[in-house]
CSV table of C-alpha atoms in Angstrom, one decimal:
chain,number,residue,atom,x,y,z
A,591,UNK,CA,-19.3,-9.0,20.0
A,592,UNK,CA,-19.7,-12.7,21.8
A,593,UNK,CA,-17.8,-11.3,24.2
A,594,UNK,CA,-19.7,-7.9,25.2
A,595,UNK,CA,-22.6,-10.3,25.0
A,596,UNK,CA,-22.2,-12.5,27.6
A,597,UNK,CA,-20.4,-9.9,29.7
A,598,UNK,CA,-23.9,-8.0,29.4
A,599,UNK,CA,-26.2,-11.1,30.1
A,600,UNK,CA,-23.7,-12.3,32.8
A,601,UNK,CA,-24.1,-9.1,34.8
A,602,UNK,CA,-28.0,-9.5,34.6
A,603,UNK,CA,-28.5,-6.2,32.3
A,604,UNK,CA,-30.4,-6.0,29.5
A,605,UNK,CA,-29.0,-6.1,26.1
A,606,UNK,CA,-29.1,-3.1,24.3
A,607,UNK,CA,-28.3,-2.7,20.4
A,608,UNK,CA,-23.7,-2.2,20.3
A,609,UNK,CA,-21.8,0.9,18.8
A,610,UNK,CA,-18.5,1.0,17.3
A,611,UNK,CA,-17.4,4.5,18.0
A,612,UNK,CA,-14.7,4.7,15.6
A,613,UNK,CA,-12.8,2.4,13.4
A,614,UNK,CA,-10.3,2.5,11.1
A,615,UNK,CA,-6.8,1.0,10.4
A,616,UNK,CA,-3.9,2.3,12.2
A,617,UNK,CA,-0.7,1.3,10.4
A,618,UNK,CA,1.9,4.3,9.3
A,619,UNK,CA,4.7,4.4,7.7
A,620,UNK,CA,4.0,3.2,3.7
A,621,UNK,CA,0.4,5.1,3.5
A,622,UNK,CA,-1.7,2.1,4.1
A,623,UNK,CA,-4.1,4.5,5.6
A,624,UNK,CA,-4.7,6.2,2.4
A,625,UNK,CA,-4.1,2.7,0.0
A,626,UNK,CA,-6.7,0.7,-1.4
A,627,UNK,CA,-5.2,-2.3,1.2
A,628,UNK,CA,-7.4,0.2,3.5
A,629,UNK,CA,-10.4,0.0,1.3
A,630,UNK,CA,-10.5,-3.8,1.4
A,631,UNK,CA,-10.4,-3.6,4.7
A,632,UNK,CA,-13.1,-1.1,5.0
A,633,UNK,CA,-15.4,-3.9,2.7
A,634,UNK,CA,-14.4,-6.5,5.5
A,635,UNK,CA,-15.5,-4.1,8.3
A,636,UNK,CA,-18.9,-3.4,6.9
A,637,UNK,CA,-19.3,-6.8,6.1
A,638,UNK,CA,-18.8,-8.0,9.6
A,639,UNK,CA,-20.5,-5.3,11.7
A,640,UNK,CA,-23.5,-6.8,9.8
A,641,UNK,CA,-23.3,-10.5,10.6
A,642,UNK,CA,-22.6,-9.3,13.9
A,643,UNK,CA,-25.8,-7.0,14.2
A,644,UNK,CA,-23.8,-3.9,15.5
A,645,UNK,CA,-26.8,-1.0,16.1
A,646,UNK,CA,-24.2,1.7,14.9
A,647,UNK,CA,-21.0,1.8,13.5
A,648,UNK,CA,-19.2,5.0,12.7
A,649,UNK,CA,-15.5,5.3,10.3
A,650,UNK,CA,-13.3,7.7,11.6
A,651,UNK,CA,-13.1,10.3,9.9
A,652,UNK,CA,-14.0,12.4,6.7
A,653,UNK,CA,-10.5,14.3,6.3
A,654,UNK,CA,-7.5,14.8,8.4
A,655,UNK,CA,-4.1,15.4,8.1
A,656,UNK,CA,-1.7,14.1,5.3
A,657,UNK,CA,1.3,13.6,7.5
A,658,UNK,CA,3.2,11.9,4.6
A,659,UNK,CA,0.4,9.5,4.0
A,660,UNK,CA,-0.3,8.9,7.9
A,661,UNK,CA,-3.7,10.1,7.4
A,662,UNK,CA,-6.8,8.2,8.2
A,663,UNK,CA,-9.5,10.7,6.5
A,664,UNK,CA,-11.6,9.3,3.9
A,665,UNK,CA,-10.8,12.6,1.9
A,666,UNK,CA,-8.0,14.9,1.3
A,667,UNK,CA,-7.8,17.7,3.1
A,668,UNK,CA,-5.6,19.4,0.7
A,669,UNK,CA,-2.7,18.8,1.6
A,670,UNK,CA,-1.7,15.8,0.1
A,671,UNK,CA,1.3,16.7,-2.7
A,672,UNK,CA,-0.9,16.5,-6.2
A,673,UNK,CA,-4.4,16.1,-5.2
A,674,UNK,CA,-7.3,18.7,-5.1
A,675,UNK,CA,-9.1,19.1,-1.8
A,676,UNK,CA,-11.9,17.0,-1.0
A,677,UNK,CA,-10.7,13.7,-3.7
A,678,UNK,CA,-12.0,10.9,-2.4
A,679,UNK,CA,-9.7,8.1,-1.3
A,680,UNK,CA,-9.7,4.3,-2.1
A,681,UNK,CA,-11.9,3.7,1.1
A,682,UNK,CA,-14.5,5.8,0.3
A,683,UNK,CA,-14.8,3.8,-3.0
A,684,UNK,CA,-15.1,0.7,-1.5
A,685,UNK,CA,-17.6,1.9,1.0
A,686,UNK,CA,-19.4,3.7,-2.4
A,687,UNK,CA,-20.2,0.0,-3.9
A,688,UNK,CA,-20.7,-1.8,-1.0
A,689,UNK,CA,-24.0,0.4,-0.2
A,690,UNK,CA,-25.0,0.4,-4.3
A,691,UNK,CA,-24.9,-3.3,-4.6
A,692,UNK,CA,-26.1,-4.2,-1.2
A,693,UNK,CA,-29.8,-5.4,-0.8
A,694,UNK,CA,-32.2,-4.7,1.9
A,695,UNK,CA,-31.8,-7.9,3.9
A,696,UNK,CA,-28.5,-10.1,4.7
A,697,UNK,CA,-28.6,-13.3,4.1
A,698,UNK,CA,-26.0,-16.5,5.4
A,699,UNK,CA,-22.8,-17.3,3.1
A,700,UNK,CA,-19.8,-19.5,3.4
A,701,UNK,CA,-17.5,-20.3,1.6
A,702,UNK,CA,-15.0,-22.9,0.9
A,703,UNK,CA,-11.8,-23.9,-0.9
A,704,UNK,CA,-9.7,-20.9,-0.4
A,705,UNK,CA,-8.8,-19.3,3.0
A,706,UNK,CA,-8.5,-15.7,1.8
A,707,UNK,CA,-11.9,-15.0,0.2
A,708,UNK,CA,-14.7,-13.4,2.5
A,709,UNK,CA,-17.9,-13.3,1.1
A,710,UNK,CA,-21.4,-11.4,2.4
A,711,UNK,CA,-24.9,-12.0,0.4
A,712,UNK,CA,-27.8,-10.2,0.4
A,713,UNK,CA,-31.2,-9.8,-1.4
A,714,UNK,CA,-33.3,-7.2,-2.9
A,715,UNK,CA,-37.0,-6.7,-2.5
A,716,UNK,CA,-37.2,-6.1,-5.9
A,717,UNK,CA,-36.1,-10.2,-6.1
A,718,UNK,CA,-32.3,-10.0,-7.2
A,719,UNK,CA,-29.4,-11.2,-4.8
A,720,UNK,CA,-26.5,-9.2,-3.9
A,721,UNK,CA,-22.8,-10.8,-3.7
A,722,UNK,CA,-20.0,-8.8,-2.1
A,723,UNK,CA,-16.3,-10.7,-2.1
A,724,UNK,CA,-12.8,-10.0,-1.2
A,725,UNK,CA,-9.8,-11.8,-2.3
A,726,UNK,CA,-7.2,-10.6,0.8
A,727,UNK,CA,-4.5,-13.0,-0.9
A,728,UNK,CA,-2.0,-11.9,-3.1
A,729,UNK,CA,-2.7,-14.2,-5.7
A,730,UNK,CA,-6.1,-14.6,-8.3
A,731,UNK,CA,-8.8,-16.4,-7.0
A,732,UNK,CA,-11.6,-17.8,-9.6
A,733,UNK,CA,-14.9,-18.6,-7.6
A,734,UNK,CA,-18.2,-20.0,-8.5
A,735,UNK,CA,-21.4,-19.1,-7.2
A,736,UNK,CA,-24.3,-21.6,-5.6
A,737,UNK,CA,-27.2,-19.8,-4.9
A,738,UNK,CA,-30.3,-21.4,-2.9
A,739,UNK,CA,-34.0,-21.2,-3.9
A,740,UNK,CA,-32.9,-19.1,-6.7
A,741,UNK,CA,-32.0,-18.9,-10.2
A,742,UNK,CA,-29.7,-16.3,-11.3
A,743,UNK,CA,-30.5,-14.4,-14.3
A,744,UNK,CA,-28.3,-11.3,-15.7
A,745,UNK,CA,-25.4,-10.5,-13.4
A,746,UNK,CA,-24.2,-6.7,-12.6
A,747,UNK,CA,-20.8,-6.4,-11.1
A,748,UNK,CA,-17.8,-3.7,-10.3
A,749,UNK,CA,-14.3,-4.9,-9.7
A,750,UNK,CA,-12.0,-3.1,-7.3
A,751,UNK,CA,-8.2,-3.0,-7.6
A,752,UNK,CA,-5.2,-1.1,-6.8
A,753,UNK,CA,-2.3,-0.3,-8.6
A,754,UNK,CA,1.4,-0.7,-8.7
A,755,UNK,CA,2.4,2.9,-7.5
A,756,UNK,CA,3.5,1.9,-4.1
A,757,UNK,CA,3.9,-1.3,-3.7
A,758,UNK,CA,1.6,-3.6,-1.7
A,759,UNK,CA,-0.3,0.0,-0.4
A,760,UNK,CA,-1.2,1.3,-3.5
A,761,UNK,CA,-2.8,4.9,-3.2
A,762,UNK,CA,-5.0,4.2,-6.0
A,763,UNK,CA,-8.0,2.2,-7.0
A,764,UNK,CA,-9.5,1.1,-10.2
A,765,UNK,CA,-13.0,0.5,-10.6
A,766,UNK,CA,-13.6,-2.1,-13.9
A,767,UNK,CA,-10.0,-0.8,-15.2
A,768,UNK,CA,-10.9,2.7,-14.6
A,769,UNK,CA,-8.3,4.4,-12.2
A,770,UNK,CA,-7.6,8.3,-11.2
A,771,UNK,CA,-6.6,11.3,-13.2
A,772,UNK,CA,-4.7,12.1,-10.1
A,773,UNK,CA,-1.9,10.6,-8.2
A,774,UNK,CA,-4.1,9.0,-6.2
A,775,UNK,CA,-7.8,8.3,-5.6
A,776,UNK,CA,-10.2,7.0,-7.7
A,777,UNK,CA,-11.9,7.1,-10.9
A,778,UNK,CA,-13.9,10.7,-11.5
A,779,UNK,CA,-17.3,9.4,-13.2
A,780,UNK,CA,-17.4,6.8,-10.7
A,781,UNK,CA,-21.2,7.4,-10.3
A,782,UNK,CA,-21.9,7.0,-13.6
A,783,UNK,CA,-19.7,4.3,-14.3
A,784,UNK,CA,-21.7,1.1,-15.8
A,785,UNK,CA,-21.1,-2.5,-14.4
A,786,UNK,CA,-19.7,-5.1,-16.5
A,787,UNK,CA,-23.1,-7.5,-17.1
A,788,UNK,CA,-23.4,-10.9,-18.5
A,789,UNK,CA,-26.1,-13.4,-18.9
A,790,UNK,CA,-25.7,-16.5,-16.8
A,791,UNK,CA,-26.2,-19.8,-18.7
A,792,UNK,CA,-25.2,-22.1,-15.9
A,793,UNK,CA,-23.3,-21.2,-12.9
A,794,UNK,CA,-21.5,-17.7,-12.0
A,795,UNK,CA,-17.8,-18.1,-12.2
A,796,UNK,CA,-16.2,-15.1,-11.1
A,797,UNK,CA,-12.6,-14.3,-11.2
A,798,UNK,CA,-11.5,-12.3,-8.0
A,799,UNK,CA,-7.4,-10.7,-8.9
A,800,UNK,CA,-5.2,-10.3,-6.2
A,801,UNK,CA,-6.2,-8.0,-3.0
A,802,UNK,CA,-9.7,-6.7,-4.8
A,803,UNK,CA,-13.3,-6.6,-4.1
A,804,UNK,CA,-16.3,-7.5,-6.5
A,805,UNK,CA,-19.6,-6.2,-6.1
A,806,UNK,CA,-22.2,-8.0,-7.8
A,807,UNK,CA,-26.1,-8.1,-8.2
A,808,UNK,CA,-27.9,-11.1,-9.8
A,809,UNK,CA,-30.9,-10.3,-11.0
A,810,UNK,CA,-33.6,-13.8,-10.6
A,811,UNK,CA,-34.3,-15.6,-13.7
């Protein structure tokens, strides 16, 4: 994005709001395109096109091919060996709970100590604060949370894992412990599913397993 900036401004034309036309990941050969590995990184991507104020950004695509898990759709088409058509894969969880728990506005995060969490904030009109964080590593991560001119109250959050059905590119994903009733996908009441909720007394301490995403709200004390 820096760079199709100042290749805009230094040819004198006015900026105009940036589309991503399609994105995806592109790796074959162990089904990462249909693993929850692609999930996480469907989290990172939304996370990013926001800091970097993209006007548009569009996945590609709703269903495809299964070509033995070489398949970039965000559903099956129905021909994936055990699955109905239409079962939505670990991306389109990922990309389910990122818009529930994200608020209306973004607001600046860092964050410090560890190398492999990403972390994107947000708050609500309504007053709570929105926390979305990955843990890319391959080992646990516990966090804690400092928020600024605010007090967190009663936290809200969903946990995002995969399993251990193929390897590091697992083809499912379990939302607070909840996995699939088929061979791969997600849970089936995951729209009904309710967040794990805890009253804060001092500071949020989160733990974040290995290659999962939490999303959180915080509701204002």
């Amino acid at each position: 994005m820096d760079y199709t900036k100042s290749s805009i401004t230094a040819s004198s034309i006015s900026l105009k709001p940036i589309a991503l036309t399609e994105w995806n990941i592109f790796a074959e050969g162990s089904m990462q395109q249909v693993s929850n590995i692609n999930g996480l990184h469907a989290t990172l991507v939304l996370g990013e096109l926001l800091n970097n104020k993209y006007g548009m950004a569009r996945r590609w695509d709703l269903a495809n091919g299964w070509g033995d898990g070489n398949d970039h759709g965000m559903f099956s088409n129905g021909d994936e060996p055990g699955v109905t058509r239409w079962t939505p894969r670990p991306s389109f969880y990922h990309m389910y709970y990122f818009q529930k728990m994200l608020g209306d506005r973004l607001v600046s995060s860092t964050v410090t100590g560890s190398a492999d969490v990403s972390a994107y904030a947000s708050t609500f009109t309504s007053g709570q604060a929105g926390v979305i964080m990955v843990n890319r590593g391959t080992t646990d991560v516990t966090t804690s949370l400092s928020f600024e001119n605010f007090t967190p109250g009663r936290v809200y959050w969903y946990v995002l894992t995969g399993g251990n059905d193929n390897g590091e590119f697992s083809r499912k994903v379990f939302v607070n412990g909840i996995g699939p009733s088929q061979v791969s996908g997600g849970p089936d009441d995951y729209a009904t599913l309710k967040a794990y909720s805890a009253v804060i007394q001092n500071n949020v301490r989160v733990s974040l397993p290995a290659r999962s995403a939490v999303f959180m709200v915080v509701d204002k004390k």
